[in-house]
């Protein structure tokens, strides 16, 4: 098995428009999807990210507030998963609830061994 990283982008605008009951139902969809990965031994770790942050550049001499990407480009969370190939990891990602959002997408990347 190899390790892969899912970077989740988008979906925030949709969440902001949901009622509390809709948010709860949506979070249940995430829970069910992640439990399915865990039951198959595919889920390693994953969490949502907070909106605030810092960017560090120019050898550490410049520190600015926030992620300055467009809304749909901001990384909102991640998962690490086990899969036999990039193709399998990509196929596994297709059940993720973020893909129900018009601007929701997942970047699937292999994690290099060090």
GROMACS .gro file of C-alpha atoms in nm:
model
  114
    1UNK     CA    1   0.000   0.000   0.000
    2UNK     CA    2   0.107   0.354  -0.071
    3UNK     CA    3   0.002   0.675   0.103
    4UNK     CA    4  -0.196   0.946  -0.074
    5UNK     CA    5  -0.313   1.291   0.029
    6UNK     CA    6  -0.652   1.440  -0.052
    7UNK     CA    7  -0.658   1.821  -0.044
    8UNK     CA    8  -1.016   1.949  -0.025
    9UNK     CA    9  -1.101   2.279  -0.190
   10UNK     CA   10  -1.430   2.468  -0.231
   11UNK     CA   11  -1.769   2.392  -0.084
   12UNK     CA   12  -1.758   2.671   0.175
   13UNK     CA   13  -2.021   2.890   0.006
   14UNK     CA   14  -2.266   2.600   0.000
   15UNK     CA   15  -2.211   2.529   0.371
   16UNK     CA   16  -2.273   2.894   0.459
   17UNK     CA   17  -2.618   2.875   0.297
   18UNK     CA   18  -2.727   2.554   0.473
   19UNK     CA   19  -2.966   2.538   0.765
   20UNK     CA   20  -2.837   2.374   1.085
   21UNK     CA   21  -3.028   2.056   0.995
   22UNK     CA   22  -2.873   2.053   0.646
   23UNK     CA   23  -2.524   2.104   0.792
   24UNK     CA   24  -2.582   1.813   1.030
   25UNK     CA   25  -2.701   1.590   0.743
   26UNK     CA   26  -2.400   1.694   0.532
   27UNK     CA   27  -2.161   1.616   0.817
   28UNK     CA   28  -2.328   1.275   0.852
   29UNK     CA   29  -2.247   1.212   0.484
   30UNK     CA   30  -1.881   1.290   0.559
   31UNK     CA   31  -1.886   1.062   0.862
   32UNK     CA   32  -2.034   0.771   0.664
   33UNK     CA   33  -1.782   0.817   0.381
   34UNK     CA   34  -1.485   0.837   0.620
   35UNK     CA   35  -1.607   0.538   0.824
   36UNK     CA   36  -1.625   0.339   0.501
   37UNK     CA   37  -1.261   0.422   0.429
   38UNK     CA   38  -1.163   0.336   0.787
   39UNK     CA   39  -1.342  -0.001   0.778
   40UNK     CA   40  -1.138  -0.096   0.469
   41UNK     CA   41  -0.810   0.013   0.634
   42UNK     CA   42  -0.774   0.298   0.385
   43UNK     CA   43  -0.809   0.599   0.618
   44UNK     CA   44  -0.489   0.715   0.788
   45UNK     CA   45  -0.576   1.064   0.914
   46UNK     CA   46  -0.765   1.377   0.820
   47UNK     CA   47  -0.907   1.699   0.958
   48UNK     CA   48  -1.066   2.026   0.845
   49UNK     CA   49  -0.847   2.336   0.851
   50UNK     CA   50  -0.925   2.668   1.020
   51UNK     CA   51  -0.988   2.967   0.791
   52UNK     CA   52  -0.722   3.189   0.944
   53UNK     CA   53  -0.355   3.140   0.872
   54UNK     CA   54  -0.026   3.305   0.778
   55UNK     CA   55   0.192   3.300   0.469
   56UNK     CA   56   0.568   3.312   0.509
   57UNK     CA   57   0.795   3.408   0.219
   58UNK     CA   58   1.124   3.572   0.119
   59UNK     CA   59   1.342   3.359   0.345
   60UNK     CA   60   1.109   3.418   0.639
   61UNK     CA   61   1.138   3.797   0.626
   62UNK     CA   62   0.779   3.848   0.505
   63UNK     CA   63   0.480   3.720   0.701
   64UNK     CA   64   0.129   3.807   0.583
   65UNK     CA   65  -0.216   3.717   0.711
   66UNK     CA   66  -0.435   3.450   0.561
   67UNK     CA   67  -0.444   3.220   0.267
   68UNK     CA   68  -0.478   3.459  -0.027
   69UNK     CA   69  -0.610   3.214  -0.283
   70UNK     CA   70  -0.958   3.249  -0.431
   71UNK     CA   71  -1.235   3.091  -0.221
   72UNK     CA   72  -1.256   2.770  -0.423
   73UNK     CA   73  -0.876   2.737  -0.419
   74UNK     CA   74  -0.828   2.757  -0.041
   75UNK     CA   75  -0.744   2.420   0.110
   76UNK     CA   76  -1.024   2.353   0.359
   77UNK     CA   77  -0.907   2.016   0.485
   78UNK     CA   78  -0.715   1.701   0.408
   79UNK     CA   79  -0.721   1.324   0.435
   80UNK     CA   80  -0.435   1.078   0.418
   81UNK     CA   81  -0.533   0.741   0.274
   82UNK     CA   82  -0.379   0.407   0.184
   83UNK     CA   83  -0.425   0.282  -0.172
   84UNK     CA   84  -0.248   0.047  -0.411
   85UNK     CA   85  -0.215   0.312  -0.685
   86UNK     CA   86  -0.295   0.671  -0.779
   87UNK     CA   87  -0.585   0.536  -0.984
   88UNK     CA   88  -0.732   0.355  -0.681
   89UNK     CA   89  -0.684   0.662  -0.459
   90UNK     CA   90  -0.859   0.875  -0.722
   91UNK     CA   91  -1.147   0.629  -0.750
   92UNK     CA   92  -1.184   0.621  -0.369
   93UNK     CA   93  -1.210   1.002  -0.361
   94UNK     CA   94  -1.515   1.002  -0.589
   95UNK     CA   95  -1.747   0.919  -0.298
   96UNK     CA   96  -1.649   1.231  -0.104
   97UNK     CA   97  -1.938   1.466  -0.015
   98UNK     CA   98  -1.739   1.777  -0.112
   99UNK     CA   99  -1.796   1.678  -0.474
  100UNK     CA  100  -2.167   1.755  -0.426
  101UNK     CA  101  -2.075   2.126  -0.411
  102UNK     CA  102  -2.050   2.297  -0.749
  103UNK     CA  103  -1.706   2.438  -0.661
  104UNK     CA  104  -1.590   2.139  -0.456
  105UNK     CA  105  -1.288   1.949  -0.576
  106UNK     CA  106  -1.017   1.718  -0.448
  107UNK     CA  107  -0.650   1.717  -0.537
  108UNK     CA  108  -0.512   1.362  -0.506
  109UNK     CA  109  -0.135   1.341  -0.451
  110UNK     CA  110   0.102   1.060  -0.371
  111UNK     CA  111   0.313   1.098  -0.056
  112UNK     CA  112   0.681   1.030  -0.117
  113UNK     CA  113   0.874   0.794   0.106
  114UNK     CA  114   1.160   0.961   0.289
   0.00000   0.00000   0.00000
